[in-house]
PDB file of C-alpha atoms in Angstrom:
ATOM      1  CA  MET A   1      99.593  86.583  72.156  1.00  0.00           C
ATOM      2  CA  THR A   2      97.191  83.369  70.925  1.00  0.00           C
ATOM      3  CA  ASP A   3     100.845  81.555  70.702  1.00  0.00           C
ATOM      4  CA  LEU A   4     101.366  81.636  74.194  1.00  0.00           C
ATOM      5  CA  PRO A   5     100.528  78.767  76.676  1.00  0.00           C
ATOM      6  CA  GLY A   6      97.264  79.068  77.763  1.00  0.00           C
ATOM      7  CA  ILE A   7      97.012  79.018  81.515  1.00  0.00           C
ATOM      8  CA  VAL A   8      94.081  78.102  83.989  1.00  0.00           C
ATOM      9  CA  ILE A   9      94.045  78.842  87.348  1.00  0.00           C
ATOM     10  CA  THR A  10      91.998  76.763  90.007  1.00  0.00           C
ATOM     11  CA  GLY A  11      91.066  78.124  93.393  1.00  0.00           C
ATOM     12  CA  ALA A  12      91.028  81.495  91.738  1.00  0.00           C
ATOM     13  CA  SER A  13      89.378  83.583  94.717  1.00  0.00           C
ATOM     14  CA  GLY A  14      92.043  82.333  96.865  1.00  0.00           C
ATOM     15  CA  ARG A  15      94.869  84.302  98.055  1.00  0.00           C
ATOM     16  CA  MET A  16      97.439  82.158  96.047  1.00  0.00           C
ATOM     17  CA  GLY A  17      94.927  82.070  93.419  1.00  0.00           C
ATOM     18  CA  GLN A  18      94.778  85.520  92.644  1.00  0.00           C
ATOM     19  CA  MET A  19      98.653  86.060  92.837  1.00  0.00           C
ATOM     20  CA  LEU A  20      98.841  83.165  90.587  1.00  0.00           C
ATOM     21  CA  ILE A  21      96.107  85.227  88.155  1.00  0.00           C
ATOM     22  CA  ARG A  22      98.426  88.546  88.549  1.00  0.00           C
ATOM     23  CA  THR A  23     101.340  86.631  87.566  1.00  0.00           C
ATOM     24  CA  VAL A  24     100.330  85.179  84.403  1.00  0.00           C
ATOM     25  CA  LEU A  25      98.484  88.245  83.604  1.00  0.00           C
ATOM     26  CA  ASP A  26     101.840  90.209  84.113  1.00  0.00           C
ATOM     27  CA  SER A  27     104.003  87.403  82.323  1.00  0.00           C
ATOM     28  CA  ASP A  28     104.853  88.158  78.471  1.00  0.00           C
ATOM     29  CA  LYS A  29     105.372  83.912  78.257  1.00  0.00           C
ATOM     30  CA  ALA A  30     101.817  82.904  78.872  1.00  0.00           C
ATOM     31  CA  ARG A  31      98.096  83.697  78.930  1.00  0.00           C
ATOM     32  CA  LEU A  32      95.397  83.378  81.301  1.00  0.00           C
ATOM     33  CA  VAL A  33      92.791  81.065  79.415  1.00  0.00           C
ATOM     34  CA  GLY A  34      90.349  80.100  82.277  1.00  0.00           C
ATOM     35  CA  ALA A  35      89.890  80.402  85.846  1.00  0.00           C
ATOM     36  CA  ILE A  36      88.180  77.564  88.545  1.00  0.00           C
ATOM     37  CA  GLU A  37      86.066  77.815  91.367  1.00  0.00           C
ATOM     38  CA  ARG A  38      83.857  75.504  93.286  1.00  0.00           C
ATOM     39  CA  GLU A  39      80.176  74.521  92.491  1.00  0.00           C
ATOM     40  CA  GLY A  40      78.350  77.102  94.467  1.00  0.00           C
ATOM     41  CA  HIS A  41      80.789  79.916  94.754  1.00  0.00           C
ATOM     42  CA  ASP A  42      79.598  84.035  94.498  1.00  0.00           C
ATOM     43  CA  TRP A  43      82.727  84.002  91.517  1.00  0.00           C
ATOM     44  CA  ILE A  44      81.187  81.544  89.317  1.00  0.00           C
ATOM     45  CA  GLY A  45      79.693  83.326  85.822  1.00  0.00           C
ATOM     46  CA  ARG A  46      81.428  86.225  86.750  1.00  0.00           C
ATOM     47  CA  ASP A  47      84.015  88.477  84.782  1.00  0.00           C
ATOM     48  CA  LEU A  48      87.554  87.353  86.976  1.00  0.00           C
ATOM     49  CA  GLY A  49      88.666  90.731  87.031  1.00  0.00           C
ATOM     50  CA  GLU A  50      85.773  92.443  88.094  1.00  0.00           C
ATOM     51  CA  ALA A  51      85.424  89.687  90.792  1.00  0.00           C
ATOM     52  CA  MET A  52      88.907  90.415  91.979  1.00  0.00           C
ATOM     53  CA  GLY A  53      87.805  94.312  92.093  1.00  0.00           C
ATOM     54  CA  GLY A  54      89.081  95.294  88.956  1.00  0.00           C
ATOM     55  CA  ALA A  55      88.468  95.963  85.386  1.00  0.00           C
ATOM     56  CA  ALA A  56      86.945  92.919  83.240  1.00  0.00           C
ATOM     57  CA  LEU A  57      89.544  90.586  81.850  1.00  0.00           C
ATOM     58  CA  GLY A  58      87.312  88.617  79.493  1.00  0.00           C
ATOM     59  CA  VAL A  59      87.477  85.725  81.407  1.00  0.00           C
ATOM     60  CA  ILE A  60      84.457  83.950  83.211  1.00  0.00           C
ATOM     61  CA  VAL A  61      85.039  82.062  86.524  1.00  0.00           C
ATOM     62  CA  GLU A  62      83.845  78.598  85.824  1.00  0.00           C
ATOM     63  CA  SER A  63      83.192  75.376  87.974  1.00  0.00           C
ATOM     64  CA  ASP A  64      83.492  72.789  85.432  1.00  0.00           C
ATOM     65  CA  PRO A  65      87.372  72.406  84.309  1.00  0.00           C
ATOM     66  CA  LEU A  66      86.767  69.839  81.678  1.00  0.00           C
ATOM     67  CA  GLU A  67      85.701  72.571  79.575  1.00  0.00           C
ATOM     68  CA  ALA A  68      88.442  75.240  80.919  1.00  0.00           C
ATOM     69  CA  PHE A  69      91.271  72.256  80.521  1.00  0.00           C
ATOM     70  CA  ALA A  70      90.772  71.719  77.259  1.00  0.00           C
ATOM     71  CA  ARG A  71      91.153  74.822  75.704  1.00  0.00           C
ATOM     72  CA  ALA A  72      94.593  75.253  78.170  1.00  0.00           C
ATOM     73  CA  HIS A  73      97.993  73.835  78.033  1.00  0.00           C
ATOM     74  CA  ALA A  74      99.056  74.130  81.685  1.00  0.00           C
ATOM     75  CA  VAL A  75      97.060  74.111  84.771  1.00  0.00           C
ATOM     76  CA  ILE A  76      98.254  75.789  88.222  1.00  0.00           C
ATOM     77  CA  ASP A  77      96.368  74.248  91.174  1.00  0.00           C
ATOM     78  CA  PHE A  78      97.015  75.458  95.021  1.00  0.00           C
ATOM     79  CA  THR A  79      93.974  73.973  96.062  1.00  0.00           C
ATOM     80  CA  ALA A  80      93.047  71.145  98.588  1.00  0.00           C
ATOM     81  CA  PRO A  81      94.108  67.488  98.387  1.00  0.00           C
ATOM     82  CA  GLU A  82      90.908  65.989  97.190  1.00  0.00           C
ATOM     83  CA  ALA A  83      90.495  68.517  94.503  1.00  0.00           C
ATOM     84  CA  THR A  84      93.878  68.370  93.483  1.00  0.00           C
ATOM     85  CA  LEU A  85      93.241  64.823  92.848  1.00  0.00           C
ATOM     86  CA  ASP A  86      90.195  65.620  91.166  1.00  0.00           C
ATOM     87  CA  PHE A  87      91.742  67.993  88.601  1.00  0.00           C
ATOM     88  CA  ALA A  88      94.927  65.572  88.020  1.00  0.00           C
ATOM     89  CA  ALA A  89      92.691  63.025  86.504  1.00  0.00           C
ATOM     90  CA  ILE A  90      90.807  65.828  84.233  1.00  0.00           C
ATOM     91  CA  ALA A  91      94.513  67.310  83.516  1.00  0.00           C
ATOM     92  CA  ALA A  92      95.480  63.540  82.330  1.00  0.00           C
ATOM     93  CA  GLN A  93      92.626  63.392  80.092  1.00  0.00           C
ATOM     94  CA  ALA A  94      93.133  67.093  78.766  1.00  0.00           C
ATOM     95  CA  ARG A  95      97.040  65.938  78.651  1.00  0.00           C
ATOM     96  CA  VAL A  96      98.009  69.446  79.790  1.00  0.00           C
ATOM     97  CA  VAL A  97     100.776  70.091  81.780  1.00  0.00           C
ATOM     98  CA  HIS A  98      99.468  70.299  85.947  1.00  0.00           C
ATOM     99  CA  VAL A  99     101.318  72.156  88.254  1.00  0.00           C
ATOM    100  CA  ILE A 100     100.569  70.982  92.010  1.00  0.00           C
ATOM    101  CA  GLY A 101     101.521  73.614  94.707  1.00  0.00           C
ATOM    102  CA  THR A 102      98.558  71.870  97.130  1.00  0.00           C
ATOM    103  CA  THR A 103     100.390  71.248 100.511  1.00  0.00           C
ATOM    104  CA  GLY A 104      98.827  68.614 103.042  1.00  0.00           C
ATOM    105  CA  MET A 105      98.420  65.485 100.843  1.00  0.00           C
ATOM    106  CA  ASP A 106      99.481  62.425 102.313  1.00  0.00           C
ATOM    107  CA  GLU A 107     101.243  59.300 101.079  1.00  0.00           C
ATOM    108  CA  ALA A 108      98.020  57.663  99.950  1.00  0.00           C
ATOM    109  CA  GLN A 109      97.054  60.770  98.149  1.00  0.00           C
ATOM    110  CA  ILE A 110     100.282  61.338  96.133  1.00  0.00           C
ATOM    111  CA  ALA A 111     100.390  57.425  95.071  1.00  0.00           C
ATOM    112  CA  ARG A 112      96.690  58.280  93.759  1.00  0.00           C
ATOM    113  CA  LEU A 113      98.957  60.699  91.096  1.00  0.00           C
ATOM    114  CA  GLU A 114     100.363  58.139  89.435  1.00  0.00           C
ATOM    115  CA  PRO A 115      98.002  56.973  86.790  1.00  0.00           C
ATOM    116  CA  ALA A 116      97.733  60.819  85.698  1.00  0.00           C
ATOM    117  CA  SER A 117     101.321  60.981  85.479  1.00  0.00           C
ATOM    118  CA  ARG A 118     101.352  58.383  82.801  1.00  0.00           C
ATOM    119  CA  HIS A 119      98.993  60.475  80.734  1.00  0.00           C
ATOM    120  CA  ALA A 120     100.247  63.997  81.479  1.00  0.00           C
ATOM    121  CA  VAL A 121     103.009  65.893  82.715  1.00  0.00           C
ATOM    122  CA  ILE A 122     102.527  66.745  86.743  1.00  0.00           C
ATOM    123  CA  VAL A 123     104.824  69.307  88.740  1.00  0.00           C
ATOM    124  CA  ARG A 124     104.655  68.989  92.169  1.00  0.00           C
ATOM    125  CA  ALA A 125     106.192  70.394  95.198  1.00  0.00           C
ATOM    126  CA  GLY A 126     105.664  71.735  98.410  1.00  0.00           C
ATOM    127  CA  ASN A 127     107.390  75.104  97.766  1.00  0.00           C
ATOM    128  CA  MET A 128     107.647  76.563  94.499  1.00  0.00           C
ATOM    129  CA  SER A 129     110.317  79.248  95.289  1.00  0.00           C
ATOM    130  CA  LEU A 130     113.930  78.914  94.146  1.00  0.00           C
ATOM    131  CA  GLY A 131     115.908  79.994  97.387  1.00  0.00           C
ATOM    132  CA  VAL A 132     113.528  77.212  99.119  1.00  0.00           C
ATOM    133  CA  ASN A 133     114.911  74.654  96.656  1.00  0.00           C
ATOM    134  CA  LEU A 134     118.645  75.443  97.209  1.00  0.00           C
ATOM    135  CA  LEU A 135     117.663  75.361 101.282  1.00  0.00           C
ATOM    136  CA  VAL A 136     116.737  71.717 100.261  1.00  0.00           C
ATOM    137  CA  GLN A 137     119.653  70.926  98.723  1.00  0.00           C
ATOM    138  CA  LEU A 138     122.081  72.582 101.410  1.00  0.00           C
ATOM    139  CA  THR A 139     120.059  70.899 104.136  1.00  0.00           C
ATOM    140  CA  LYS A 140     120.843  67.211 102.633  1.00  0.00           C
ATOM    141  CA  LYS A 141     124.183  68.714 101.809  1.00  0.00           C
ATOM    142  CA  VAL A 142     125.146  69.568 105.800  1.00  0.00           C
ATOM    143  CA  ALA A 143     122.961  66.132 106.833  1.00  0.00           C
ATOM    144  CA  GLN A 144     125.380  64.256 105.204  1.00  0.00           C
ATOM    145  CA  ALA A 145     128.452  66.202 106.618  1.00  0.00           C
ATOM    146  CA  LEU A 146     127.643  65.700 110.448  1.00  0.00           C
ATOM    147  CA  ASP A 147     126.872  62.883 112.195  1.00  0.00           C
ATOM    148  CA  GLU A 148     123.979  62.105 114.889  1.00  0.00           C
ATOM    149  CA  ASP A 149     126.058  64.127 117.644  1.00  0.00           C
ATOM    150  CA  PHE A 150     124.164  67.419 115.972  1.00  0.00           C
ATOM    151  CA  ASP A 151     120.396  67.057 116.403  1.00  0.00           C
ATOM    152  CA  ILE A 152     118.150  68.087 113.921  1.00  0.00           C
ATOM    153  CA  GLU A 153     115.184  70.659 114.408  1.00  0.00           C
ATOM    154  CA  VAL A 154     112.647  71.736 111.281  1.00  0.00           C
ATOM    155  CA  ILE A 155     110.966  75.054 112.620  1.00  0.00           C
ATOM    156  CA  GLU A 156     108.496  76.588 110.146  1.00  0.00           C
ATOM    157  CA  ALA A 157     106.046  79.571 110.524  1.00  0.00           C
ATOM    158  CA  HIS A 158     103.089  80.411 108.427  1.00  0.00           C
ATOM    159  CA  HIS A 159      99.982  82.790 108.719  1.00  0.00           C
ATOM    160  CA  ARG A 160      97.128  82.263 110.992  1.00  0.00           C
ATOM    161  CA  HIS A 161      95.098  80.660 108.053  1.00  0.00           C
ATOM    162  CA  LYS A 162      97.292  78.306 107.056  1.00  0.00           C
ATOM    163  CA  VAL A 163      94.970  74.851 107.660  1.00  0.00           C
ATOM    164  CA  ASP A 164      98.172  72.008 107.372  1.00  0.00           C
ATOM    165  CA  ALA A 165     101.401  71.292 109.936  1.00  0.00           C
ATOM    166  CA  PRO A 166     103.896  70.780 109.274  1.00  0.00           C
ATOM    167  CA  SER A 167     104.308  72.806 105.925  1.00  0.00           C
ATOM    168  CA  GLY A 168     104.949  70.956 102.456  1.00  0.00           C
ATOM    169  CA  THR A 169     108.190  72.510 102.725  1.00  0.00           C
ATOM    170  CA  ALA A 170     109.234  71.771 106.039  1.00  0.00           C
ATOM    171  CA  LEU A 171     108.348  68.449 105.237  1.00  0.00           C
ATOM    172  CA  MET A 172     110.499  68.625 102.039  1.00  0.00           C
ATOM    173  CA  LEU A 173     113.306  69.502 104.182  1.00  0.00           C
ATOM    174  CA  GLY A 174     112.773  67.133 107.113  1.00  0.00           C
ATOM    175  CA  GLU A 175     113.241  64.475 103.992  1.00  0.00           C
ATOM    176  CA  ALA A 176     116.456  66.100 102.464  1.00  0.00           C
ATOM    177  CA  ALA A 177     117.778  65.593 106.153  1.00  0.00           C
ATOM    178  CA  ALA A 178     116.905  62.263 106.331  1.00  0.00           C
ATOM    179  CA  GLU A 179     118.203  61.490 102.667  1.00  0.00           C
ATOM    180  CA  GLY A 180     121.281  63.096 103.591  1.00  0.00           C
ATOM    181  CA  ARG A 181     121.523  60.732 106.358  1.00  0.00           C
ATOM    182  CA  GLY A 182     120.399  57.802 104.957  1.00  0.00           C
ATOM    183  CA  VAL A 183     117.387  57.089 106.705  1.00  0.00           C
ATOM    184  CA  ALA A 184     113.438  56.852 106.171  1.00  0.00           C
ATOM    185  CA  LEU A 185     111.899  60.004 107.820  1.00  0.00           C
ATOM    186  CA  ALA A 186     108.945  58.197 108.693  1.00  0.00           C
ATOM    187  CA  ASP A 187     111.379  56.130 110.614  1.00  0.00           C
ATOM    188  CA  VAL A 188     112.567  59.154 112.624  1.00  0.00           C
ATOM    189  CA  ALA A 189     110.570  62.081 112.497  1.00  0.00           C
ATOM    190  CA  ASP A 190     109.101  63.665 116.103  1.00  0.00           C
ATOM    191  CA  ARG A 191     106.225  66.421 114.706  1.00  0.00           C
ATOM    192  CA  GLY A 192     104.900  66.683 118.031  1.00  0.00           C
ATOM    193  CA  ARG A 193     106.212  67.050 121.474  1.00  0.00           C
ATOM    194  CA  ASP A 194     103.453  67.843 124.735  1.00  0.00           C
ATOM    195  CA  GLY A 195     103.775  67.124 128.241  1.00  0.00           C
ATOM    196  CA  ILE A 196     106.613  65.094 129.771  1.00  0.00           C
ATOM    197  CA  THR A 197     107.869  63.327 126.415  1.00  0.00           C
ATOM    198  CA  GLY A 198     111.308  62.244 127.812  1.00  0.00           C
ATOM    199  CA  ALA A 199     114.754  62.957 126.571  1.00  0.00           C
ATOM    200  CA  ARG A 200     115.252  63.581 122.849  1.00  0.00           C
ATOM    201  CA  GLU A 201     115.674  60.486 121.068  1.00  0.00           C
ATOM    202  CA  SER A 202     119.500  60.617 118.868  1.00  0.00           C
ATOM    203  CA  GLY A 203     118.924  60.592 115.112  1.00  0.00           C
ATOM    204  CA  HIS A 204     115.307  61.887 115.112  1.00  0.00           C
ATOM    205  CA  ILE A 205     114.167  64.807 112.956  1.00  0.00           C
ATOM    206  CA  GLY A 206     111.821  67.079 114.717  1.00  0.00           C
ATOM    207  CA  PHE A 207     109.426  69.652 113.574  1.00  0.00           C
ATOM    208  CA  SER A 208     107.864  72.652 115.042  1.00  0.00           C
ATOM    209  CA  ALA A 209     104.912  75.007 113.622  1.00  0.00           C
ATOM    210  CA  ILE A 210     104.139  78.406 114.109  1.00  0.00           C
ATOM    211  CA  ARG A 211     100.761  79.797 112.796  1.00  0.00           C
ATOM    212  CA  GLY A 212      99.985  83.678 113.400  1.00  0.00           C
ATOM    213  CA  GLY A 213      99.161  87.118 111.872  1.00  0.00           C
ATOM    214  CA  ASP A 214     100.244  87.008 108.053  1.00  0.00           C
ATOM    215  CA  ILE A 215     103.345  85.524 107.826  1.00  0.00           C
ATOM    216  CA  VAL A 216     103.986  84.174 104.564  1.00  0.00           C
ATOM    217  CA  GLY A 217     106.563  81.608 105.378  1.00  0.00           C
ATOM    218  CA  GLU A 218     109.688  80.969 107.401  1.00  0.00           C
ATOM    219  CA  HIS A 219     111.639  77.922 107.883  1.00  0.00           C
ATOM    220  CA  ASP A 220     114.712  77.230 109.493  1.00  0.00           C
ATOM    221  CA  VAL A 221     116.727  73.937 109.730  1.00  0.00           C
ATOM    222  CA  LEU A 222     118.541  73.606 112.739  1.00  0.00           C
ATOM    223  CA  PHE A 223     121.481  71.819 113.536  1.00  0.00           C
ATOM    224  CA  ALA A 224     122.442  71.666 117.034  1.00  0.00           C
ATOM    225  CA  ALA A 225     125.411  69.774 118.908  1.00  0.00           C
ATOM    226  CA  PRO A 226     127.016  70.760 122.178  1.00  0.00           C
ATOM    227  CA  GLY A 227     128.863  73.850 122.145  1.00  0.00           C
ATOM    228  CA  GLU A 228     127.807  74.476 118.525  1.00  0.00           C
ATOM    229  CA  ARG A 229     124.632  75.325 116.064  1.00  0.00           C
ATOM    230  CA  ILE A 230     124.304  75.532 112.762  1.00  0.00           C
ATOM    231  CA  ILE A 231     121.075  77.381 111.323  1.00  0.00           C
ATOM    232  CA  LEU A 232     120.089  77.343 107.639  1.00  0.00           C
ATOM    233  CA  ARG A 233     117.133  79.894 106.811  1.00  0.00           C
ATOM    234  CA  HIS A 234     114.460  81.215 104.387  1.00  0.00           C
ATOM    235  CA  VAL A 235     112.135  83.471 104.998  1.00  0.00           C
ATOM    236  CA  ALA A 236     109.551  84.622 102.134  1.00  0.00           C
ATOM    237  CA  THR A 237     107.797  88.083 102.305  1.00  0.00           C
ATOM    238  CA  ASP A 238     105.589  87.703  99.102  1.00  0.00           C
ATOM    239  CA  ARG A 239     104.034  84.790  97.858  1.00  0.00           C
ATOM    240  CA  ALA A 240     104.352  86.166  94.724  1.00  0.00           C
ATOM    241  CA  ILE A 241     107.639  83.879  94.553  1.00  0.00           C
ATOM    242  CA  PHE A 242     105.552  80.635  94.751  1.00  0.00           C
ATOM    243  CA  ALA A 243     103.599  82.034  91.601  1.00  0.00           C
ATOM    244  CA  ARG A 244     106.483  82.994  89.704  1.00  0.00           C
ATOM    245  CA  GLY A 245     107.906  79.524  90.333  1.00  0.00           C
ATOM    246  CA  ALA A 246     104.984  77.833  89.308  1.00  0.00           C
ATOM    247  CA  LEU A 247     104.063  79.742  86.544  1.00  0.00           C
ATOM    248  CA  ARG A 248     108.034  78.741  85.302  1.00  0.00           C
ATOM    249  CA  ALA A 249     107.005  74.824  85.951  1.00  0.00           C
ATOM    250  CA  ALA A 250     104.361  75.147  83.911  1.00  0.00           C
ATOM    251  CA  LEU A 251     106.187  76.702  81.025  1.00  0.00           C
ATOM    252  CA  TRP A 252     109.027  73.965  81.537  1.00  0.00           C
ATOM    253  CA  GLY A 253     106.683  71.224  81.282  1.00  0.00           C
ATOM    254  CA  GLN A 254     105.222  71.864  77.668  1.00  0.00           C
ATOM    255  CA  ASP A 255     108.041  69.999  75.994  1.00  0.00           C
ATOM    256  CA  LYS A 256     108.786  66.769  78.397  1.00  0.00           C
ATOM    257  CA  LYS A 257     107.156  63.755  78.420  1.00  0.00           C
ATOM    258  CA  PRO A 258     104.225  62.231  80.582  1.00  0.00           C
ATOM    259  CA  GLY A 259     105.704  61.792  84.272  1.00  0.00           C
ATOM    260  CA  GLN A 260     106.012  63.317  87.513  1.00  0.00           C
ATOM    261  CA  TYR A 261     108.663  66.045  87.990  1.00  0.00           C
ATOM    262  CA  ASP A 262     109.504  68.410  90.912  1.00  0.00           C
ATOM    263  CA  MET A 263     111.263  71.580  91.160  1.00  0.00           C
ATOM    264  CA  MET A 264     114.651  70.070  91.418  1.00  0.00           C
ATOM    265  CA  ASP A 265     113.772  69.362  87.761  1.00  0.00           C
ATOM    266  CA  VAL A 266     112.454  72.409  86.784  1.00  0.00           C
ATOM    267  CA  LEU A 267     115.468  74.228  88.203  1.00  0.00           C
ATOM    268  CA  GLY A 268     118.121  71.850  86.741  1.00  0.00           C
ATOM    269  CA  LEU A 269     119.166  71.314  90.630  1.00  0.00           C
TER     270      LEU A 269
END
């Protein structure tokens, strides 16, 4: 077991953090060597398994990522943008694979990952699932095939606790559609409509966000023209799919050169 890659999970107390922990514990390809929470959290200093309401695991929840990363091969990080940037610098210092599932990062924050990627492998994706990444590829292909007679809308739905919109996955799909059309998403994105907005502009890519209940994640890409519509859809019913994809990325990155990668690289798409 000690020969298996050691994984650290950040944001251990969160829903995704706990799902990642269970996924690593259930895996025969990796071992859990650390769990990180923010300074002052009531899990700090406690056995991780007991903090999660189960049997002791022998892993103590820590607030110092440097010490934890130093004994790991990879860190899986679904936290918040500024926390992720801090973790990226420390992961680069420790030369460990940094898998980033954090969403809500703006272009300036993404650019700040570049120095870390010179020293360590970074795998960053708005969504870690195989199905979503196939949907991204399909969206690009369909957008390439259809002209601007077809309006494009990305509609996404998530649970009531999600703090960013559009989702990272929705933005991935928008980028794919824009790439298929040969345009920059920033030039054609319509991310909000309210009041008297006027008619839709030809060629724009629209986004709509739904928040409610415990929806894990639903994404539709609608291509609508007079007389017909094409709808590409992915529905996630268990966030374990994201955890399994993230662990796959952490293992995939073990023999790769420093740089920035995404799930398309991991899946060979």
